[in-house]
Amino acid sequence: NAGVTQTPKFQVLKTGQSMTLQCAQDMNHNSMYWYRQDPGMGLRLIYYSASEGTTDKGEVPNGYNVSRLNKREFSLRLESAAPSQTSVYFCASSESSGGRSYNEQFFGPGTRLTVL
Amino acid sequence: GDSVTQMEGPVTLSEEAFLTINCTYTATGYPSLFWYVQYPGEGLQLLLKATKADDKGSNKGFEATYRKETTSFHLEKGSVQVSDSAVYFCALSHTGGFKTIFGAGTRLFVKA
């Protein structure tokens, strides 16, 4: 049981380049999330997918797109990277089956992205 | 909207000292409250949680009590160790909801 996995772990891009961050979970969770973490700002939600086939914007969606490929996988794409997108990106998942679900989140190890 | 405020860090303590990290929240209804911990170079992991007023969450010697009257969920540990050095995040989520609101995080350094 690997939990939440992310690839790559590190990436350096030039301004204007594109890339996709991959995330997969093996816990059969319904919901998945992408966050960015910047010094002094905690975690900010970029996009989330409450269930397979749905995606919604979070707090800071501009410059990003997402795809919920299937129940296991949720990718984040930067179409034209900018230096302001230099950050650590975390993927997370939760059971979130509604009702009595308490939405505990399980995090991947993160991707450290630098945009020059 | 919902929000979480936690004390600014860094907090520096000597080994075996008492730890308190303050957390207060603003939310409608009765959210669940969480503390997550992030060790260097890793993702966040759940440390403890409380799902209703007056509940006490506990794990690894850490405790926090859900105080609705003061809208607080302060993290405490009686005797910290060097291995507790990490960033601690207070968070809230509504039962059945899909989003979690995180505080800004508090970095803890424990010296031997």
Tab-separated table of C-alpha atoms in Angstrom:
chain	number	residue	atom	x	y	z
A	1	ASN	CA	0.000	0.000	0.000
A	2	ALA	CA	1.956	3.007	-1.291
A	3	GLY	CA	-0.631	5.632	-0.279
A	4	VAL	CA	-0.311	8.784	-2.403
A	5	THR	CA	2.538	8.935	-4.903
A	6	GLN	CA	3.702	11.937	-6.928
A	7	THR	CA	6.076	12.319	-9.846
A	8	PRO	CA	8.456	13.951	-10.395
A	9	LYS	CA	10.012	14.860	-7.043
A	10	PHE	CA	11.997	17.779	-8.451
A	11	GLN	CA	11.648	19.802	-11.645
A	12	VAL	CA	13.247	22.902	-13.105
A	13	LEU	CA	11.459	24.685	-15.948
A	14	LYS	CA	12.096	27.759	-18.005
A	15	THR	CA	9.435	30.439	-18.263
A	16	GLY	CA	6.862	29.437	-20.860
A	17	GLN	CA	7.516	25.707	-20.734
A	18	SER	CA	4.734	23.290	-19.914
A	19	MET	CA	4.628	20.221	-17.735
A	20	THR	CA	2.289	17.814	-16.006
A	21	LEU	CA	2.564	16.702	-12.406
A	22	GLN	CA	1.281	13.205	-11.816
A	23	CYS	CA	-0.502	11.908	-8.725
A	24	ALA	CA	-1.935	8.489	-7.896
A	25	GLN	CA	-3.530	6.953	-4.817
A	26	ASP	CA	-4.215	3.311	-4.008
A	27	MET	CA	-6.632	3.788	-1.101
A	28	ASN	CA	-9.790	3.825	-3.233
A	29	HIS	CA	-10.493	7.392	-2.127
A	30	ASN	CA	-13.210	9.402	-3.802
A	31	SER	CA	-11.678	12.875	-3.513
A	32	MET	CA	-8.321	14.216	-4.631
A	33	TYR	CA	-6.659	17.609	-4.268
A	34	TRP	CA	-3.783	19.724	-5.491
A	35	TYR	CA	-2.178	22.260	-3.160
A	36	ARG	CA	0.777	24.569	-3.391
A	37	GLN	CA	2.909	25.452	-0.398
A	38	ASP	CA	4.821	28.709	-0.250
A	39	PRO	CA	6.839	30.077	2.679
A	40	GLY	CA	4.634	31.809	5.239
A	41	MET	CA	1.424	31.070	3.339
A	42	GLY	CA	0.562	27.570	4.416
A	43	LEU	CA	-1.259	25.400	1.927
A	44	ARG	CA	-3.425	26.876	-0.792
A	45	LEU	CA	-5.879	24.749	-2.721
A	46	ILE	CA	-5.435	24.892	-6.491
A	47	TYR	CA	-8.047	22.400	-7.717
A	48	TYR	CA	-9.903	19.473	-6.304
A	49	SER	CA	-11.940	16.553	-7.549
A	50	ALA	CA	-14.752	15.549	-5.213
A	51	SER	CA	-15.338	12.347	-7.142
A	52	GLU	CA	-14.303	10.663	-10.368
A	53	GLY	CA	-15.463	12.713	-13.318
A	54	THR	CA	-15.696	16.052	-11.506
A	55	THR	CA	-13.198	18.837	-10.908
A	56	ASP	CA	-13.573	22.241	-9.259
A	57	LYS	CA	-11.465	25.322	-8.763
A	58	GLY	CA	-9.892	26.042	-5.428
A	59	GLU	CA	-8.376	29.218	-4.073
A	60	VAL	CA	-5.601	29.746	-6.671
A	61	PRO	CA	-6.536	28.015	-9.974
A	62	ASN	CA	-5.146	30.543	-12.463
A	63	GLY	CA	-2.393	29.139	-14.659
A	64	TYR	CA	-3.276	25.510	-13.938
A	65	ASN	CA	-5.480	22.788	-15.358
A	66	VAL	CA	-6.326	19.384	-13.953
A	67	SER	CA	-7.528	16.014	-15.171
A	68	ARG	CA	-9.128	13.299	-13.071
A	69	LEU	CA	-8.053	10.444	-15.311
A	70	ASN	CA	-9.781	7.747	-13.254
A	71	LYS	CA	-10.482	7.145	-9.584
A	72	ARG	CA	-6.773	6.621	-8.824
A	73	GLU	CA	-5.119	9.407	-10.793
A	74	PHE	CA	-5.317	13.205	-10.711
A	75	SER	CA	-2.857	15.262	-12.745
A	76	LEU	CA	-1.978	18.958	-12.622
A	77	ARG	CA	-0.814	20.757	-15.761
A	78	LEU	CA	1.049	24.013	-16.114
A	79	GLU	CA	0.508	25.169	-19.698
A	80	SER	CA	2.964	28.081	-19.665
A	81	ALA	CA	5.068	28.156	-16.525
A	82	ALA	CA	5.834	31.454	-14.800
A	83	PRO	CA	8.329	32.242	-12.000
A	84	SER	CA	5.354	32.888	-9.681
A	85	GLN	CA	4.576	29.185	-9.946
A	86	THR	CA	7.819	28.245	-8.225
A	87	SER	CA	6.554	26.297	-5.243
A	88	VAL	CA	6.169	22.907	-3.623
A	89	TYR	CA	3.120	21.074	-4.929
A	90	PHE	CA	1.280	18.491	-2.886
A	91	CYS	CA	-1.345	16.041	-3.984
A	92	ALA	CA	-3.743	14.658	-1.396
A	93	SER	CA	-6.701	12.317	-1.250
A	94	SER	CA	-9.554	11.650	1.137
A	95	GLU	CA	-12.417	9.233	1.409
A	96	SER	CA	-15.009	12.075	1.458
A	97	SER	CA	-17.971	9.836	0.875
A	98	GLY	CA	-20.284	12.446	2.332
A	99	GLY	CA	-22.502	11.750	5.282
A	100	ARG	CA	-20.320	11.108	8.302
A	101	SER	CA	-17.031	11.445	6.433
A	102	TYR	CA	-14.567	13.606	8.369
A	103	ASN	CA	-12.401	14.309	5.366
A	104	GLU	CA	-9.017	13.265	6.777
A	105	GLN	CA	-6.525	13.962	4.011
A	106	PHE	CA	-3.568	11.815	3.005
A	107	PHE	CA	-0.673	13.623	1.340
A	108	GLY	CA	1.966	12.682	-1.160
A	109	PRO	CA	5.652	13.592	-0.665
A	110	GLY	CA	5.486	16.688	-2.869
A	111	THR	CA	7.039	18.016	-6.072
A	112	ARG	CA	9.538	20.846	-5.780
A	113	LEU	CA	9.171	23.019	-8.874
A	114	THR	CA	11.428	25.889	-9.847
A	115	VAL	CA	10.580	28.132	-12.783
A	116	LEU	CA	13.470	30.249	-14.057
B	1	GLY	CA	-15.812	32.291	5.132
B	2	ASP	CA	-14.104	29.698	7.276
B	3	SER	CA	-10.590	30.428	8.493
B	4	VAL	CA	-7.898	29.101	10.804
B	5	THR	CA	-5.384	31.242	12.672
B	6	GLN	CA	-2.391	29.795	14.428
B	7	MET	CA	0.511	31.311	16.284
B	8	GLU	CA	3.434	32.471	14.218
B	9	GLY	CA	6.703	30.677	14.555
B	10	PRO	CA	9.279	29.604	14.739
B	11	VAL	CA	8.960	28.186	18.211
B	12	THR	CA	12.272	27.081	19.722
B	13	LEU	CA	12.307	24.849	22.790
B	14	SER	CA	14.784	22.748	24.673
B	15	GLU	CA	14.252	19.009	24.896
B	16	GLU	CA	11.715	18.010	27.587
B	17	ALA	CA	10.080	21.456	27.610
B	18	PHE	CA	6.294	21.910	27.512
B	19	LEU	CA	4.811	22.810	24.140
B	20	THR	CA	1.715	24.837	23.323
B	21	ILE	CA	0.815	25.946	19.803
B	22	ASN	CA	-2.300	28.096	19.729
B	23	CYS	CA	-5.003	27.665	17.107
B	24	THR	CA	-8.323	29.466	16.756
B	25	TYR	CA	-10.911	29.115	14.029
B	26	THR	CA	-13.873	30.855	12.451
B	27	ALA	CA	-16.535	28.632	10.945
B	28	THR	CA	-20.248	28.142	10.605
B	29	GLY	CA	-21.761	25.108	12.233
B	30	TYR	CA	-19.664	22.418	13.874
B	31	PRO	CA	-16.553	21.570	11.882
B	32	SER	CA	-14.092	18.793	12.572
B	33	LEU	CA	-10.689	20.022	13.708
B	34	PHE	CA	-7.294	18.574	12.879
B	35	TRP	CA	-3.611	18.937	13.554
B	36	TYR	CA	-1.282	17.848	10.769
B	37	VAL	CA	2.510	17.580	11.043
B	38	GLN	CA	5.069	18.017	8.271
B	39	TYR	CA	8.577	16.659	8.821
B	40	PRO	CA	11.414	18.087	6.700
B	41	GLY	CA	11.168	17.086	3.067
B	42	GLU	CA	7.872	15.237	3.494
B	43	GLY	CA	4.175	15.764	2.941
B	44	LEU	CA	1.710	16.463	5.718
B	45	GLN	CA	0.358	13.663	7.851
B	46	LEU	CA	-2.503	13.656	10.297
B	47	LEU	CA	-1.388	13.974	13.916
B	48	LEU	CA	-4.747	14.063	15.681
B	49	LYS	CA	-8.351	15.106	15.209
B	50	ALA	CA	-11.534	15.981	17.119
B	51	THR	CA	-14.963	15.849	15.571
B	52	LYS	CA	-17.208	17.514	18.145
B	53	ALA	CA	-17.109	20.008	20.974
B	54	ASP	CA	-15.169	18.935	24.110
B	55	ASP	CA	-13.556	16.014	22.279
B	56	LYS	CA	-9.861	15.549	22.987
B	57	GLY	CA	-7.672	14.259	20.198
B	58	SER	CA	-4.391	12.615	21.173
B	59	ASN	CA	-1.482	10.865	19.500
B	60	LYS	CA	2.253	10.394	20.177
B	61	GLY	CA	1.994	12.393	23.418
B	62	PHE	CA	0.298	15.360	21.696
B	63	GLU	CA	-3.165	16.481	22.764
B	64	ALA	CA	-5.718	19.076	21.673
B	65	THR	CA	-9.220	19.768	22.985
B	66	TYR	CA	-12.045	21.105	20.809
B	67	ARG	CA	-13.304	24.207	22.653
B	68	LYS	CA	-16.385	25.593	20.960
B	69	GLU	CA	-16.884	28.406	23.477
B	70	THR	CA	-13.473	29.867	22.644
B	71	THR	CA	-13.326	28.482	19.060
B	72	SER	CA	-9.902	27.040	19.831
B	73	PHE	CA	-7.955	23.814	19.326
B	74	HIS	CA	-4.570	24.376	20.949
B	75	LEU	CA	-1.888	21.709	20.530
B	76	GLU	CA	0.035	20.627	23.646
B	77	LYS	CA	2.761	18.184	24.573
B	78	GLY	CA	4.207	17.764	28.011
B	79	SER	CA	7.792	16.931	27.044
B	80	VAL	CA	9.073	17.568	23.525
B	81	GLN	CA	11.868	15.637	21.849
B	82	VAL	CA	14.305	16.627	19.119
B	83	SER	CA	12.374	14.326	16.798
B	84	ASP	CA	9.295	16.559	17.215
B	85	SER	CA	10.990	19.293	15.188
B	86	ALA	CA	8.588	19.893	12.304
B	87	VAL	CA	5.928	22.247	10.983
B	88	TYR	CA	2.490	21.892	12.573
B	89	PHE	CA	-0.724	22.850	10.780
B	90	CYS	CA	-4.113	23.386	12.370
B	91	ALA	CA	-7.038	22.702	10.041
B	92	LEU	CA	-10.800	22.398	9.881
B	93	SER	CA	-13.272	20.588	7.673
B	94	HIS	CA	-17.018	20.211	7.690
B	95	THR	CA	-18.445	16.725	8.064
B	96	GLY	CA	-19.398	15.427	4.650
B	97	GLY	CA	-17.568	18.300	2.974
B	98	PHE	CA	-14.759	18.152	0.453
B	99	LYS	CA	-12.459	20.961	1.476
B	100	THR	CA	-10.057	21.434	4.358
B	101	ILE	CA	-8.984	24.891	5.514
B	102	PHE	CA	-5.397	25.012	6.778
B	103	GLY	CA	-3.660	27.505	9.005
B	104	ALA	CA	-0.333	28.990	7.917
B	105	GLY	CA	1.701	26.483	9.924
B	106	THR	CA	3.996	26.838	12.931
B	107	ARG	CA	7.588	25.674	12.741
B	108	LEU	CA	8.937	23.994	15.881
B	109	PHE	CA	12.634	23.581	16.607
B	110	VAL	CA	13.638	21.411	19.551
B	111	LYS	CA	17.244	21.673	20.779
B	112	ALA	CA	19.061	18.831	22.524
